[in-house]
Structure formats: structure tokens, C-alpha cells
PDB file of C-alpha atoms in Angstrom:
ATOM      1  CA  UNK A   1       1.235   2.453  26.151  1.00 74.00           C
ATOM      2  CA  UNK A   2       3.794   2.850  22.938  1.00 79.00           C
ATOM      3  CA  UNK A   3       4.202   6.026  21.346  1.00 85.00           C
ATOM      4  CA  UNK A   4       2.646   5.484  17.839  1.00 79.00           C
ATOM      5  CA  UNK A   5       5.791   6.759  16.436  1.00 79.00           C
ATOM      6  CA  UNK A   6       7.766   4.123  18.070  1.00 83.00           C
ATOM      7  CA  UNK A   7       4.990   1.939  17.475  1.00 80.00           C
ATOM      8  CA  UNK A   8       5.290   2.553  12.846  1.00 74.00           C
ATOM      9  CA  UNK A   9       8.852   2.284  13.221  1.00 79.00           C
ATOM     10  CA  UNK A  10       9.198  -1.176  15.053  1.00 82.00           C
ATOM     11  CA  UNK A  11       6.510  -1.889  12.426  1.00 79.00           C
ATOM     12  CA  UNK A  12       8.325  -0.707   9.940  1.00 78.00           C
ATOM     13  CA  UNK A  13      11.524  -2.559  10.577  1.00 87.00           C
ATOM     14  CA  UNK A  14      10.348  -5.792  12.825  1.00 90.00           C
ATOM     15  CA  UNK A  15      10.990  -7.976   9.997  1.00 89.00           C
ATOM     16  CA  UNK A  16      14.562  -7.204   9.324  1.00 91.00           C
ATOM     17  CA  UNK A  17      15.321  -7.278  13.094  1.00 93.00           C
ATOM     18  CA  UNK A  18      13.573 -11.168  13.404  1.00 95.00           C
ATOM     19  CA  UNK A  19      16.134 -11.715   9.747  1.00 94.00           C
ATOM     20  CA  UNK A  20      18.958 -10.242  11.936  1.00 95.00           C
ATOM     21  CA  UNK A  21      17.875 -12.928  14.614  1.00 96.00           C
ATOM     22  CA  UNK A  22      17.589 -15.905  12.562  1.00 96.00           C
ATOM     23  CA  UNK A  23      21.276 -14.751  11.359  1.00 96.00           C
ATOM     24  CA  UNK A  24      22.474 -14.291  14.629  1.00 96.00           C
ATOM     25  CA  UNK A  25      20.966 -17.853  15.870  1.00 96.00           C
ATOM     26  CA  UNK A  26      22.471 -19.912  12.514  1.00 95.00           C
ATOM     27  CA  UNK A  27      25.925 -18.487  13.313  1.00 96.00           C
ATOM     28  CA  UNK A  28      25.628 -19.035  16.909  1.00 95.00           C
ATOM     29  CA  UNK A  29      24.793 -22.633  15.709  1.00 95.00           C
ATOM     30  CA  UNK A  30      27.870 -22.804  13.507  1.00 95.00           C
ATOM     31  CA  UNK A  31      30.483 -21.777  16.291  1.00 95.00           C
ATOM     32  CA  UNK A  32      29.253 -24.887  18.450  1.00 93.00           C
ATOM     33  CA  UNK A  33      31.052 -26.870  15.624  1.00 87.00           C
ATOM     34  CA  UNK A  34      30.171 -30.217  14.869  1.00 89.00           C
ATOM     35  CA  UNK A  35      29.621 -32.287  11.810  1.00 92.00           C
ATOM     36  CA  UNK A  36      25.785 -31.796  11.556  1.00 93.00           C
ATOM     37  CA  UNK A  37      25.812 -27.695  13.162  1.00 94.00           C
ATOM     38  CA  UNK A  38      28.116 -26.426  11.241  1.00 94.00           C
ATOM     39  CA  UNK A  39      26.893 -27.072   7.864  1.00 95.00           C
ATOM     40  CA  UNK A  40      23.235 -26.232   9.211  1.00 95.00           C
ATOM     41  CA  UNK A  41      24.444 -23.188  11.068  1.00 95.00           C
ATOM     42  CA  UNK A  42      25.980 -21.774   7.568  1.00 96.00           C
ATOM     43  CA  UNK A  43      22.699 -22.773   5.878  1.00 96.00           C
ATOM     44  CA  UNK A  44      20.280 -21.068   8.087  1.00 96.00           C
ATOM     45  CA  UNK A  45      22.548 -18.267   8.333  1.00 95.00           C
ATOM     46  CA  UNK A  46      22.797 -18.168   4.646  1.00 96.00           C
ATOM     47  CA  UNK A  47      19.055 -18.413   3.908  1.00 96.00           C
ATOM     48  CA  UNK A  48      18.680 -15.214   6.860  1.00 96.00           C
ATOM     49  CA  UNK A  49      21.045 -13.336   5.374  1.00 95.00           C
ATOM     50  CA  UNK A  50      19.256 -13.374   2.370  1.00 93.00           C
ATOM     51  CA  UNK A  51      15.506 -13.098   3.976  1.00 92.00           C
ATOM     52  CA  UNK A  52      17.309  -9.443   6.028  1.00 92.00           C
ATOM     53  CA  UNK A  53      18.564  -8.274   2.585  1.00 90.00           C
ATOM     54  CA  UNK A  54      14.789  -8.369   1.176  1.00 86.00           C
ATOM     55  CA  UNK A  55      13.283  -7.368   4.455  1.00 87.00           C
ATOM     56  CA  UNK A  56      15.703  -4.299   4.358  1.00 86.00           C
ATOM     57  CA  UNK A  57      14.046  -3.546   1.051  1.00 79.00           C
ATOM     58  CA  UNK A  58      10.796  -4.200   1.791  1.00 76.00           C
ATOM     59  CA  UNK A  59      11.137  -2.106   5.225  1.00 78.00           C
ATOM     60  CA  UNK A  60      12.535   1.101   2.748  1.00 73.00           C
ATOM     61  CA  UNK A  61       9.438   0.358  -0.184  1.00 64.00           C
ATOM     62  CA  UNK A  62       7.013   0.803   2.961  1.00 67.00           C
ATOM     63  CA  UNK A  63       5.917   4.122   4.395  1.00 63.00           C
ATOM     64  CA  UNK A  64       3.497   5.712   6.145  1.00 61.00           C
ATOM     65  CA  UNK A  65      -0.051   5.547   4.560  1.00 60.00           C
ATOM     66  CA  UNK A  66      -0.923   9.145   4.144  1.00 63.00           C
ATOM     67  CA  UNK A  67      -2.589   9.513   0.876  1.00 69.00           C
ATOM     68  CA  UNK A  68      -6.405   8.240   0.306  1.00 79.00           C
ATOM     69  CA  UNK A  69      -7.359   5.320  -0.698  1.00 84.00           C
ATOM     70  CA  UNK A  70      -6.312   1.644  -0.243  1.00 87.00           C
ATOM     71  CA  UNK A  71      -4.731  -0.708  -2.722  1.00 89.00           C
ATOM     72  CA  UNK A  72      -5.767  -4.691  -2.802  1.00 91.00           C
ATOM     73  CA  UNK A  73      -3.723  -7.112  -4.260  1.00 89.00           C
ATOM     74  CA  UNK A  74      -5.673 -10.372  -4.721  1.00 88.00           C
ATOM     75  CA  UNK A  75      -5.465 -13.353  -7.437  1.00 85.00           C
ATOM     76  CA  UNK A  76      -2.466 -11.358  -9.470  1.00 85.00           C
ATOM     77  CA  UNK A  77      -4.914  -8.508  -9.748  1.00 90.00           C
ATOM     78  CA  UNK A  78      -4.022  -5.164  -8.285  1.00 91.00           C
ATOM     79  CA  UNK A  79      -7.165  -2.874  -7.546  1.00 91.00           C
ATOM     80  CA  UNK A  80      -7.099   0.749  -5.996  1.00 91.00           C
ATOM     81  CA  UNK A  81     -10.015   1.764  -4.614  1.00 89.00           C
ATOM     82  CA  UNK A  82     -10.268   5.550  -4.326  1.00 86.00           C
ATOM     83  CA  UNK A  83     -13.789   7.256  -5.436  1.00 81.00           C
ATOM     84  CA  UNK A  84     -12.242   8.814  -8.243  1.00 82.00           C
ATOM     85  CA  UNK A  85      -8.930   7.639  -9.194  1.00 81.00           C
ATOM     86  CA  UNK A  86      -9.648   4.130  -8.127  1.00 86.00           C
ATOM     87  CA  UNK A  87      -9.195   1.012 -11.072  1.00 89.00           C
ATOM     88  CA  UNK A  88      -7.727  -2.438 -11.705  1.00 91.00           C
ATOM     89  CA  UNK A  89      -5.398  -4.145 -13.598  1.00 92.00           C
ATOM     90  CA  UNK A  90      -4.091  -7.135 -13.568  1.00 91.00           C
ATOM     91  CA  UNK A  91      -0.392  -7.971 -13.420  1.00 90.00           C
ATOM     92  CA  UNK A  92      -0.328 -10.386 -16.357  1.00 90.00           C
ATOM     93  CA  UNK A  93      -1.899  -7.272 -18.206  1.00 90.00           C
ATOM     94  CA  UNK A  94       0.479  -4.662 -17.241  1.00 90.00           C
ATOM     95  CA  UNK A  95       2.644  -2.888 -20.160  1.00 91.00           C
ATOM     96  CA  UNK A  96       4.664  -0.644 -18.252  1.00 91.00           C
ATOM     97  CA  UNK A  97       5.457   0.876 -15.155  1.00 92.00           C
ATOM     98  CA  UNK A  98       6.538   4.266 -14.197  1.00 92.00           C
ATOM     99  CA  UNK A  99       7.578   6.212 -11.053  1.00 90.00           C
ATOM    100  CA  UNK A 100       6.102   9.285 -11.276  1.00 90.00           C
ATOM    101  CA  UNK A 101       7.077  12.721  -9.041  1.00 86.00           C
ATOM    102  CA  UNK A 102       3.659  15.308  -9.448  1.00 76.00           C
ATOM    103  CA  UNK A 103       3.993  18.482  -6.887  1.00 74.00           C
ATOM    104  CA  UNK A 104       5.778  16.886  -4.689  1.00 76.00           C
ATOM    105  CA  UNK A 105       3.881  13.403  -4.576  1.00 80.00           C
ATOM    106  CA  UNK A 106       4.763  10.246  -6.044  1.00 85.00           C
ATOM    107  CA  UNK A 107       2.523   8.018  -7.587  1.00 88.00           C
ATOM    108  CA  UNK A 108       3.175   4.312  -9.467  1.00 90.00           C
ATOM    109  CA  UNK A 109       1.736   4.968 -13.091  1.00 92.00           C
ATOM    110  CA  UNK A 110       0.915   1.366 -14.162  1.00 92.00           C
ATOM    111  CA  UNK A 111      -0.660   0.974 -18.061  1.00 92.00           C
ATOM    112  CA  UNK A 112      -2.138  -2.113 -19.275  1.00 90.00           C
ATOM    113  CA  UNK A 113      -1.364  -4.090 -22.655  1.00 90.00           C
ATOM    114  CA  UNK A 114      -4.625  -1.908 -24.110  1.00 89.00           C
ATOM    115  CA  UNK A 115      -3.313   1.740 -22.740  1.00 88.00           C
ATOM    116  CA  UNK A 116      -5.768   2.241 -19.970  1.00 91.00           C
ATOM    117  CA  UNK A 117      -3.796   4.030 -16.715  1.00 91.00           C
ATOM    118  CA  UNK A 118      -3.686   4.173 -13.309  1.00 91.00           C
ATOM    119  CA  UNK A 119      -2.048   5.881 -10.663  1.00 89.00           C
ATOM    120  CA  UNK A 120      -1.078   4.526  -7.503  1.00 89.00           C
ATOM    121  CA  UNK A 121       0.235   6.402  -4.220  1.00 87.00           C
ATOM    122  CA  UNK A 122       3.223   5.417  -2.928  1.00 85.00           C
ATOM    123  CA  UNK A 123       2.039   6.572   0.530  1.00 81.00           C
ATOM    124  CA  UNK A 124      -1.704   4.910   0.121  1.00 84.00           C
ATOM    125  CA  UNK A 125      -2.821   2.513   2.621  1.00 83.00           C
ATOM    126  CA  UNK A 126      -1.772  -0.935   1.645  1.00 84.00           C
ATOM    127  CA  UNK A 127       1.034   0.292  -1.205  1.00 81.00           C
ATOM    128  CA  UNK A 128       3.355  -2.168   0.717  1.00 80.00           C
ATOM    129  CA  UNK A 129       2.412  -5.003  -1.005  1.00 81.00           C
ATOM    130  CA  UNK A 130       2.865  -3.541  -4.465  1.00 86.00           C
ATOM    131  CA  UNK A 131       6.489  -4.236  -3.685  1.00 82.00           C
ATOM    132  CA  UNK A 132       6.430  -8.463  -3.504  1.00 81.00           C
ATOM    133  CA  UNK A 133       4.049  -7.852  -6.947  1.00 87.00           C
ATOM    134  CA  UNK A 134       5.846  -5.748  -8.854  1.00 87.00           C
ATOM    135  CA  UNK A 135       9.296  -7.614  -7.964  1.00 83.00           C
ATOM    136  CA  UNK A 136       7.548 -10.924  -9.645  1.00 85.00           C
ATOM    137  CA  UNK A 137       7.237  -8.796 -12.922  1.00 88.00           C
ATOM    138  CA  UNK A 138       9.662 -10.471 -15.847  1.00 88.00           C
ATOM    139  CA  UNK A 139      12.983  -8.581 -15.776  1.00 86.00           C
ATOM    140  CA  UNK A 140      12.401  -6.679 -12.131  1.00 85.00           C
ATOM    141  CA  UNK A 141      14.958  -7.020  -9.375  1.00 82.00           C
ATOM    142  CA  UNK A 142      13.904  -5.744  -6.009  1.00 78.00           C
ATOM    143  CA  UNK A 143      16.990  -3.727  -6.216  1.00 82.00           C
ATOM    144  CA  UNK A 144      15.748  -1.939  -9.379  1.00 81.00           C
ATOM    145  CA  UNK A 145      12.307  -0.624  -7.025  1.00 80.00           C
ATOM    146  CA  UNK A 146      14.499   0.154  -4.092  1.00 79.00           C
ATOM    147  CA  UNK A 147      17.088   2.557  -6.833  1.00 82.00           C
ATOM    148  CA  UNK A 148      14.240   3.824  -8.656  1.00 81.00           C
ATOM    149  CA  UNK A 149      12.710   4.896  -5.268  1.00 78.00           C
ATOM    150  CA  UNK A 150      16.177   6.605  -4.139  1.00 77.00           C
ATOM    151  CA  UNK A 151      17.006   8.086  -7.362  1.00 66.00           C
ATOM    152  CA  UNK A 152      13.765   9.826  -7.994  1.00 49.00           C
ATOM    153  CA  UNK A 153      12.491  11.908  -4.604  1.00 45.00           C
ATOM    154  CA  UNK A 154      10.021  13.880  -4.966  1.00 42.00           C
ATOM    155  CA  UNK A 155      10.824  18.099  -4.708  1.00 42.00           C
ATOM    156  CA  UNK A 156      10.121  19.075  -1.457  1.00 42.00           C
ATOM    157  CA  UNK A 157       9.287  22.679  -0.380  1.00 42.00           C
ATOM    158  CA  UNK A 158       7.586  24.077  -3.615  1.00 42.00           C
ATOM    159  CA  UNK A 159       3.882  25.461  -3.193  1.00 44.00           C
ATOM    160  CA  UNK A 160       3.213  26.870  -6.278  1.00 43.00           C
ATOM    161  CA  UNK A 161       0.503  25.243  -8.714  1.00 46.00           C
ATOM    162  CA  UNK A 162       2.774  25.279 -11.312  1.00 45.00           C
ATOM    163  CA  UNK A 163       2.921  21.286 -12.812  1.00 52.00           C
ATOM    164  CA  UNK A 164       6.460  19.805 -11.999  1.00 58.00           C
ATOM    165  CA  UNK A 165       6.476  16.389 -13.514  1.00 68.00           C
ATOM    166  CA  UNK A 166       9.321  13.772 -13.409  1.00 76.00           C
ATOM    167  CA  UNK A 167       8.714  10.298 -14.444  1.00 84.00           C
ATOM    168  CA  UNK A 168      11.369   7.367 -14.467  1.00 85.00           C
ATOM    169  CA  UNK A 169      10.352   4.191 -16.463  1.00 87.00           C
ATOM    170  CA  UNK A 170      10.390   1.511 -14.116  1.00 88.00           C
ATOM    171  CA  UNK A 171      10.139  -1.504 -15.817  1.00 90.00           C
ATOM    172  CA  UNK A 172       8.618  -1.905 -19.612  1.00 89.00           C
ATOM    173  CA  UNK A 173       7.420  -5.429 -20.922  1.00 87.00           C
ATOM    174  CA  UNK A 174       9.333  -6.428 -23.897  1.00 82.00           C
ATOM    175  CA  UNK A 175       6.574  -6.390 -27.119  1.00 70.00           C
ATOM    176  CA  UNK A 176       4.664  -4.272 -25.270  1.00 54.00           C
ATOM    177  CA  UNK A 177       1.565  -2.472 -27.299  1.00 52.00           C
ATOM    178  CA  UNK A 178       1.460  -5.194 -29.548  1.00 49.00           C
ATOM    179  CA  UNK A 179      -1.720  -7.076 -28.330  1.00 52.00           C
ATOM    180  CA  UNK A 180      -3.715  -9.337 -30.840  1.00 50.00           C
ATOM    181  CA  UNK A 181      -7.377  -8.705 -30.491  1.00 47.00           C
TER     182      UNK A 181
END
């Protein structure tokens, strides 16, 4: 009965609208005034005015899955299964990570402590999830993904199969490449 566009963007955004709600409700609580609601109101607003702020950039981080495969994020270990590209890492393991723009698609290029690569689609099923990973990384601020993602859009409107490559370092773990074997 819902158009599926409606349908991906209340998706897309439900979370930040139930964060807008539990605002709404903890400052509704505060105005009845009191001893005990008014320092609860301010808390619960507080604490959904900070859940909306990370919804907000969790709702931008997500889009629609439109490249193949499907990433799995289970036990700190990130796996993308694709028949060719597919791999694993674990996040403990992970050196460095890049943003990378290719022909107009951009991909996460994640490389372990030992060098081994692999690329991630932004738009690949299940890509959402990288963002509540990679924002537990030493050093990452969700803010940092969200910029990274608006500063670096990918060139729209070229067909030719001429290579344009732009890459934007992420996030780099200090001592990185020096691994004791």
C-alpha cells in the first residue's frame, strides 16, 4: 500500500523522527514543572537530543543498497561477501581506512596491520552498519565519517573509461605497519 519510495525514506529517517519524539516528550515533561519533572524532563531531553544528533548521522551514512554484495559485521569482524571482491578483516586488525571515489563509485578501502585490502561499497547491502563500527575505531568521531562523506562525492556524469581516482584517508592507526611477527 506505501510507495517504496516513501517506504526507504521513512526507513531512512524513522530513527531521528522517534529521537525528535523522545525530545519533544522530555521537554513536554519539563514545562509541567515540579521538583522531580523538571530535572527528569531536562535529562531525557538531554540524552534525545543527543540519540537525534547520531541518528541524523547515521540516517546520512545510510543509502540505498545498490551495489552487489552484502557486508556482515559480527564478533568485531567485518566480512563482505561478494564472489570476487568479497574478504574479512577484523577491526582490531585494521591499519587504515580510506574513502575512495573510482568512476563515479565510492568504495571504503580498509587495509589490515599485514597490508592485505579490501574494498567496500558504500551503497552495498548492509554498509549501514559499517558506520556504528568504524565510529568505535581509536581516534574516529562520527562527525569525521559524516565530513569525509560530504567532502568527497563522487563525479557524477562522466562515462568515459578513463580511471578517475580520489582517495581521502579516513582514519590511520597510530604505529601502523609496524606488526611483530
Amino acid at each position: 500500500m506505501i510507495r517504496p519510495t516513501v517506504r526507504a525514506f521513512l526507513s531512512r529517517w524513522a530513527e531521528v523522527g522517534a529521537a525528535l519524539l523522545a525530545l519533544a516528550l522530555g521537554l513536554w515533561t519539563a514545562s509541567l514543572g515540579g521538583l522531580v519533572l523538571i530535572p527528569f524532563g531536562l535529562a531525557l531531553a538531554a540524552a534525545a537530543g543527543g540519540w537525534a544528533l547520531l541518528a541524523l548521522r547515521r540516517a546520512r551514512f545510510r543509502g540505498d543498497p545498490g551495489a552487489p554484495g552484502l557486508v556482515e559485521l559480527d564478533e568485531a569482524r567485518l566480512r563482505y561477501l561478494h564472489p570476487k571482491l568479497g574478504g574479512e578483516i577484523a577491526l582490531h586488525d585494521l591499519a587504515e581506512l580510506r574513502l575512495v571515489s573510482l568512476r563515479g563509485r565510492q568504495v571504503w578501502h580498509l587495509q589490515d596491520l599485514s597490508g592485505r585490502a579490501l574494498l567496500i561499497p558504500l551503497d552495498a547491502a548492509g554498509a549501514a552498519d559499517l558506520f556504528d563500527a568504524f565510529a568505535a575505531l581509536p581516534g574516529l568521531s562520527s562527525h569525521d565519517l559524516v565530513a569525509a562523506l560530504a567532502g568527497s562525492a563522487a563525479p557524477t556524469g562522466s562515462t568515459l573509461p578513463a580511471v578517475s581516482l580520489r582517495q581521502v584517508t579516513v582514519w590511520r592507526r597510530s604505529g601502523s605497519g609496524l606488526r611483530r611477527v
